[in-house]
Tab-separated table of C-alpha atoms in Angstrom:
chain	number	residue	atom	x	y	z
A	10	UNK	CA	-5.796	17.758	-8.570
A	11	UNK	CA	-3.406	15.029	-9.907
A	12	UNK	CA	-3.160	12.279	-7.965
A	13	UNK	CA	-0.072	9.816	-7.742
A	14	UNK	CA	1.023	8.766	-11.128
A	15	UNK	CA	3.654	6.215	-12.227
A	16	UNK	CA	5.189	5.521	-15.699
A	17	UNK	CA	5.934	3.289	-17.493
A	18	UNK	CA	2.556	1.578	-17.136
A	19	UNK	CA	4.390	-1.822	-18.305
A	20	UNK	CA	7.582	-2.952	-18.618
A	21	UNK	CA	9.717	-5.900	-20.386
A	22	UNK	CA	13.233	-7.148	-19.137
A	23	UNK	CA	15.625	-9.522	-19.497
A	24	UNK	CA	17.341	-11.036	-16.536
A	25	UNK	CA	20.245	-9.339	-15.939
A	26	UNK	CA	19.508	-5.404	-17.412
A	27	UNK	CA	18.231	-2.803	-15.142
A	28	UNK	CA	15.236	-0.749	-14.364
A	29	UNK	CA	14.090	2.595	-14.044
A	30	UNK	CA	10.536	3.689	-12.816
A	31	UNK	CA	9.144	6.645	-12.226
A	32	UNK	CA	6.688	8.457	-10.210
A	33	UNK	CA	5.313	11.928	-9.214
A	34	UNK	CA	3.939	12.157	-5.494
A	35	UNK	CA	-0.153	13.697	-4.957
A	36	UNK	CA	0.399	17.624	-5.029
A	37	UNK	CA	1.049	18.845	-1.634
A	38	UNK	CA	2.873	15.521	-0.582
A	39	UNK	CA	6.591	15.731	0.122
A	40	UNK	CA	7.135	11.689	0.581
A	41	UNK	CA	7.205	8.703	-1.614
A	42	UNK	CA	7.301	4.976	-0.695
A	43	UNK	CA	8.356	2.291	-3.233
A	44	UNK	CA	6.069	-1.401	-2.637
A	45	UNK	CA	6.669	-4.619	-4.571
A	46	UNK	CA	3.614	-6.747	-4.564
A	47	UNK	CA	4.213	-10.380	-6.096
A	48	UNK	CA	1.089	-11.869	-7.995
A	49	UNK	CA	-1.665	-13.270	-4.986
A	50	UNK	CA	0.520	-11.062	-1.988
A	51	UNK	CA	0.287	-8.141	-0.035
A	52	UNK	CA	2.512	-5.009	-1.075
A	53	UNK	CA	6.043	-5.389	0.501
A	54	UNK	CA	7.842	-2.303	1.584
A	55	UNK	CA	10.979	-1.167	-0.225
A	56	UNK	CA	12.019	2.176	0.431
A	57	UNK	CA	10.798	5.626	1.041
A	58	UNK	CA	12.267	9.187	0.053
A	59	UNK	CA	11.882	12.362	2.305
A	60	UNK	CA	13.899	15.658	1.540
A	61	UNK	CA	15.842	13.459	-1.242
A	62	UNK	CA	16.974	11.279	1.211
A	63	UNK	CA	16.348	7.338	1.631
A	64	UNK	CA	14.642	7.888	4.994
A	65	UNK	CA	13.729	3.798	5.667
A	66	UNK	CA	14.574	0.826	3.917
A	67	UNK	CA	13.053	-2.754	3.854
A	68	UNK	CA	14.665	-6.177	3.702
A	69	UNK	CA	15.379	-5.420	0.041
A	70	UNK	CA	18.727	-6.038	-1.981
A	71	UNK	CA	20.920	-3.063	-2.715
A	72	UNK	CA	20.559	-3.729	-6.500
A	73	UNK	CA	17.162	-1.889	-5.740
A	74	UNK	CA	17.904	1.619	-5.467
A	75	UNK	CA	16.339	4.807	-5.479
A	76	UNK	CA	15.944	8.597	-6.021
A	77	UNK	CA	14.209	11.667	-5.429
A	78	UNK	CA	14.040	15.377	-6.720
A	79	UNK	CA	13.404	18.443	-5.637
A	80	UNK	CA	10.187	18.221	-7.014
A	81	UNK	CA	8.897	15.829	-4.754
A	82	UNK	CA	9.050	13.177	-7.654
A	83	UNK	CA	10.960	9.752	-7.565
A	84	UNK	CA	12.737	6.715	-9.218
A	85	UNK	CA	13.276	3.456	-8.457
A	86	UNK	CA	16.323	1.791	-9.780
A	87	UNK	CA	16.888	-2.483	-10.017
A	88	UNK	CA	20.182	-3.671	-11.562
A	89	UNK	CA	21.196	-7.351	-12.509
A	90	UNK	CA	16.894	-8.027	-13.221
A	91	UNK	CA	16.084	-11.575	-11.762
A	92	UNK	CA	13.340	-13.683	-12.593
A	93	UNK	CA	12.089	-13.402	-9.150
A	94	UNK	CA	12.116	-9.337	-9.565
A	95	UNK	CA	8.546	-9.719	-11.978
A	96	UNK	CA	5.978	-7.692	-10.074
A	97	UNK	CA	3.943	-5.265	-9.267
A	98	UNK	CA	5.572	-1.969	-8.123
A	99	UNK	CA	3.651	0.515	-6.582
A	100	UNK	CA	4.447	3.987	-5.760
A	101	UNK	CA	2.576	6.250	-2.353
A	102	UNK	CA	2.963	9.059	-1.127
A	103	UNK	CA	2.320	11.155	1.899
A	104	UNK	CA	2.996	14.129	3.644
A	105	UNK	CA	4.962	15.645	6.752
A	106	UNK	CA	3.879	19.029	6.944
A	107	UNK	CA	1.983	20.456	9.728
A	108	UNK	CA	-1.311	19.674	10.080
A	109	UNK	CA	-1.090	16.194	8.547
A	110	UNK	CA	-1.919	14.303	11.352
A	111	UNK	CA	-3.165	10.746	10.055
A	112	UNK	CA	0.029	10.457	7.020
A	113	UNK	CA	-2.587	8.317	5.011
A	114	UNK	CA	-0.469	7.320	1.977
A	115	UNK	CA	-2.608	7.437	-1.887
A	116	UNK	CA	-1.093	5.125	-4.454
A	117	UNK	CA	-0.314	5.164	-8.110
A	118	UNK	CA	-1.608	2.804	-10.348
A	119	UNK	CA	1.636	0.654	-10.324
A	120	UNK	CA	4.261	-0.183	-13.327
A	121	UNK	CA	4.138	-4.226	-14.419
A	122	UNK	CA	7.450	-5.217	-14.576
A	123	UNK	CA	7.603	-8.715	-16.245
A	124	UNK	CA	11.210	-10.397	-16.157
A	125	UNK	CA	12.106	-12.757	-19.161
B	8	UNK	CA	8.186	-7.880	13.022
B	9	UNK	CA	4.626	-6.698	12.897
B	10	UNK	CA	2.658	-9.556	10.884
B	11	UNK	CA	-0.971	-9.095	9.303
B	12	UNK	CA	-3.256	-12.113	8.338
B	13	UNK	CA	-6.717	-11.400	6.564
B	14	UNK	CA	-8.889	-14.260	6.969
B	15	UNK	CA	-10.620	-15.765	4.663
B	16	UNK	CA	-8.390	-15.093	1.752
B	17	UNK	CA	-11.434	-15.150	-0.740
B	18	UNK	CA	-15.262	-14.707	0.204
B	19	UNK	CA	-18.198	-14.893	-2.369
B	20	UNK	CA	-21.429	-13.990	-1.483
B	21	UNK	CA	-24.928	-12.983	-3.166
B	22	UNK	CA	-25.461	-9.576	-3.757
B	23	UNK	CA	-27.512	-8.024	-1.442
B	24	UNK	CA	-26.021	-9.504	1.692
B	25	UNK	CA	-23.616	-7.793	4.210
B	26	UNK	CA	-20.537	-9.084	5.112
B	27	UNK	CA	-17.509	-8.641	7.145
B	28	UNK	CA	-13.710	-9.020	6.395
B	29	UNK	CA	-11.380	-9.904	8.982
B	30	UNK	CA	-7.864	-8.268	9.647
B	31	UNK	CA	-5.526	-9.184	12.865
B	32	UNK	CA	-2.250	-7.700	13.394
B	33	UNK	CA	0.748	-9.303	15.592
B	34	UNK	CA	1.641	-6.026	17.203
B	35	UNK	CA	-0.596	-3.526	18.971
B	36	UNK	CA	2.222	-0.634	18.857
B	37	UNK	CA	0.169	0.987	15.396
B	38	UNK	CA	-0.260	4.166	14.662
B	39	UNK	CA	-3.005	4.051	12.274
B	40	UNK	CA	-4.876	0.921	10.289
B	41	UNK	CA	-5.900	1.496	6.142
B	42	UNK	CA	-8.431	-0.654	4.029
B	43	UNK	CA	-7.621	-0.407	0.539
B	44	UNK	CA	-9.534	-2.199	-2.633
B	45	UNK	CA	-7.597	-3.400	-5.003
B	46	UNK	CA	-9.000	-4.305	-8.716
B	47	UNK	CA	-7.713	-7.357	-10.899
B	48	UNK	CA	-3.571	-5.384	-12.163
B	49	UNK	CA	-4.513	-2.155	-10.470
B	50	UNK	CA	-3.213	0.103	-7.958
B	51	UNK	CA	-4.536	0.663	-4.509
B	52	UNK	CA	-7.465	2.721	-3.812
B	53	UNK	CA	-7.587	3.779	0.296
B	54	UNK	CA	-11.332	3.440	1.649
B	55	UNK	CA	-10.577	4.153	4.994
B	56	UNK	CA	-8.338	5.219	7.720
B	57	UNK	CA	-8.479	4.605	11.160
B	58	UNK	CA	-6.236	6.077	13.711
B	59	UNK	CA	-5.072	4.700	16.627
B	60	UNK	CA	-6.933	6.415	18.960
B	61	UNK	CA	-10.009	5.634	17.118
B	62	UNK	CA	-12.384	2.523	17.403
B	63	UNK	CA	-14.137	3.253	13.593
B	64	UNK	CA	-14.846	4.619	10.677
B	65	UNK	CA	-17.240	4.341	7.927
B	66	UNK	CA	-18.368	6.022	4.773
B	67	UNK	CA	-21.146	5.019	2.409
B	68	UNK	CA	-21.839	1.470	3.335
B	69	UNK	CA	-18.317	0.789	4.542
B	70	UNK	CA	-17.454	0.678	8.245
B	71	UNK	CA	-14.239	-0.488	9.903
B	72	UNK	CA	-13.614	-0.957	13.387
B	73	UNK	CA	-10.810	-0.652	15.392
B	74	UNK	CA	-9.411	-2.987	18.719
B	75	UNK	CA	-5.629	-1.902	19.375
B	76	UNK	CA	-5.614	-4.368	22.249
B	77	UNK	CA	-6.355	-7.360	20.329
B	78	UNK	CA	-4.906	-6.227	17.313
B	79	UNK	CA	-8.096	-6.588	15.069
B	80	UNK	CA	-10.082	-4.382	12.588
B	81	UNK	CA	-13.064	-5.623	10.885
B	82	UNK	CA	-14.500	-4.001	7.921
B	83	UNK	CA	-18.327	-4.117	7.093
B	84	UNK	CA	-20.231	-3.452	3.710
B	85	UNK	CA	-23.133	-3.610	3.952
B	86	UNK	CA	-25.586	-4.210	0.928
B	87	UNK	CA	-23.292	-5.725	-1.300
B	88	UNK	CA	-23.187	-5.157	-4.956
B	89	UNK	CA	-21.559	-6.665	-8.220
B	90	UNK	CA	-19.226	-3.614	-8.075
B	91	UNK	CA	-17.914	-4.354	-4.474
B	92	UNK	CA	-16.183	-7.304	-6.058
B	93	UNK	CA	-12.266	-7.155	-5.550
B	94	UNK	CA	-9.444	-7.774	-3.214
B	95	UNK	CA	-9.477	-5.598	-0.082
B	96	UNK	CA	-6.185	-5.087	1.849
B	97	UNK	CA	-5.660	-4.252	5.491
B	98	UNK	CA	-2.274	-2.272	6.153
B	99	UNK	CA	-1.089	-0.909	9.839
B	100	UNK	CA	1.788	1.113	10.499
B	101	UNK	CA	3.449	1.465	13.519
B	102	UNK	CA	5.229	5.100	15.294
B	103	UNK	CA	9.082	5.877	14.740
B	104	UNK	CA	10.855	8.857	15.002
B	105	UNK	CA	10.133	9.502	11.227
B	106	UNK	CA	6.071	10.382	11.149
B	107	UNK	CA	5.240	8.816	8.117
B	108	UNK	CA	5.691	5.630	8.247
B	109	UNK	CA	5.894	1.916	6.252
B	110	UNK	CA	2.982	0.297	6.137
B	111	UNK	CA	2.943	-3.812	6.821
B	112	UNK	CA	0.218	-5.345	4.730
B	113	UNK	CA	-1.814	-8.499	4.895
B	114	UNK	CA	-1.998	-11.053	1.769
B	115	UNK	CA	-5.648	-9.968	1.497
B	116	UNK	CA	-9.284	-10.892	0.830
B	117	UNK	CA	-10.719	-11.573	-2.480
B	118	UNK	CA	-14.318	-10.399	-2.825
B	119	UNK	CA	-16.886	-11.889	-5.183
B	120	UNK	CA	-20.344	-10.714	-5.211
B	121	UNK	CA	-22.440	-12.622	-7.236
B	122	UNK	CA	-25.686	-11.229	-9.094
């Protein structure tokens, strides 16, 4: 059983482009959240995606922007990079469906994204 | 705003010894509390999950408690080992009408266990 999995594994941009990262949710789970954890911080909530819909949002800029598909699986979209943007971004995922009572979320590995 | 400190932000101890990391949380409305371990540019791994309703958990030689009232969790190893050494990370999330919900995480313990 796969668990969560997010690519790129690293990433390089200058300030300015835009972003794309991907990930595909733990089989069985229907909803992914998007975190951005800064070097030496907790994991700050972005988003999170439930029947392709942006279901809550955190005190995050719209040039961060997501997706999912009907496969469960997401994206996460920055435009105009800043400097401040460099972290780590983390991808969970959970599920609604009956039965899951405790909605403990599993994370990915997380995608580097360094800003130059 | 639900805030979550985790005091002290690092911790190194001998190996062997047992030792407890702190978590407090600013509001009491949660529906369930996570410990996660986090190694040096990795993801999170979840150790455990208490819910609300619960006052601990434990597996292996990990066991967190639970006090909704005073918004605090505690998590225990016990027996500490070289490998133990990491960052661990409290997280709560609190009820809406959505069922799975954001979690609000602390900054954080680093963990050094020293042979």
């Amino acid at each position: 059983d796969a668990g969560v999995t997010q690519s790129p594994t690293h990433l390089i941009k200058t300030r300015g482009q835009q972003v794309t990262l991907r990930c595909s949710p733990k089989s069985g789970h229907d909803t992914v959240s998007w975190y951005q954890q800064a070097l030496g911080q907790g994991p700050q909530f972005i988003f999170q995606y439930y029947e392709e819909e942006e279901r809550q949002r955190g005190n995050f800029p719209d040039r961060f922007s997501g997706h999912q598909f009907p496969n469960y699986s997401s994206e996460l979209n920055v435009n105009a990079l800043l400097l401040g943007d460099s972290a780590l971004y983390l991808c969970a995922s959970s599920s609604v469906r009956t039965g899951q009572v405790t909605y403990e979320q599993y994370f990915g590995p997380g995608t580097r994204l360094t800003v130059t | 705003k639900q805030e979550v400190t985790q005091i002290p932000a690092a911790l190194s101890v001998p190996e062997g010894e047992n030792l407890v990391l702190n978590c407090s949380f600013t509001d009491s409305a949660i529906y369930n509390l996570q410990w996660f371990r986090q190694d040096p540019g990795k993801g999170l791994t979840s150790l455990l999950l208490i819910q609300s309703s619960q006052r601990e958990q434990t597996s292996g030689r990990l066991n967190a408690s639970l006090d909704k009232s005073s918004g605090r969790s505690t998590l225990y190893i016990a027996a500490s080992q070289p490998g133990d050494s990491a960052t661990y990370l409290c997280a709560v999330s609190q009820p809406s009408n959505f069922g799975n919900e954001k979690l609000t995480f602390g900054t954080g313990t680093r963990l050094t266990i020293i042979p």
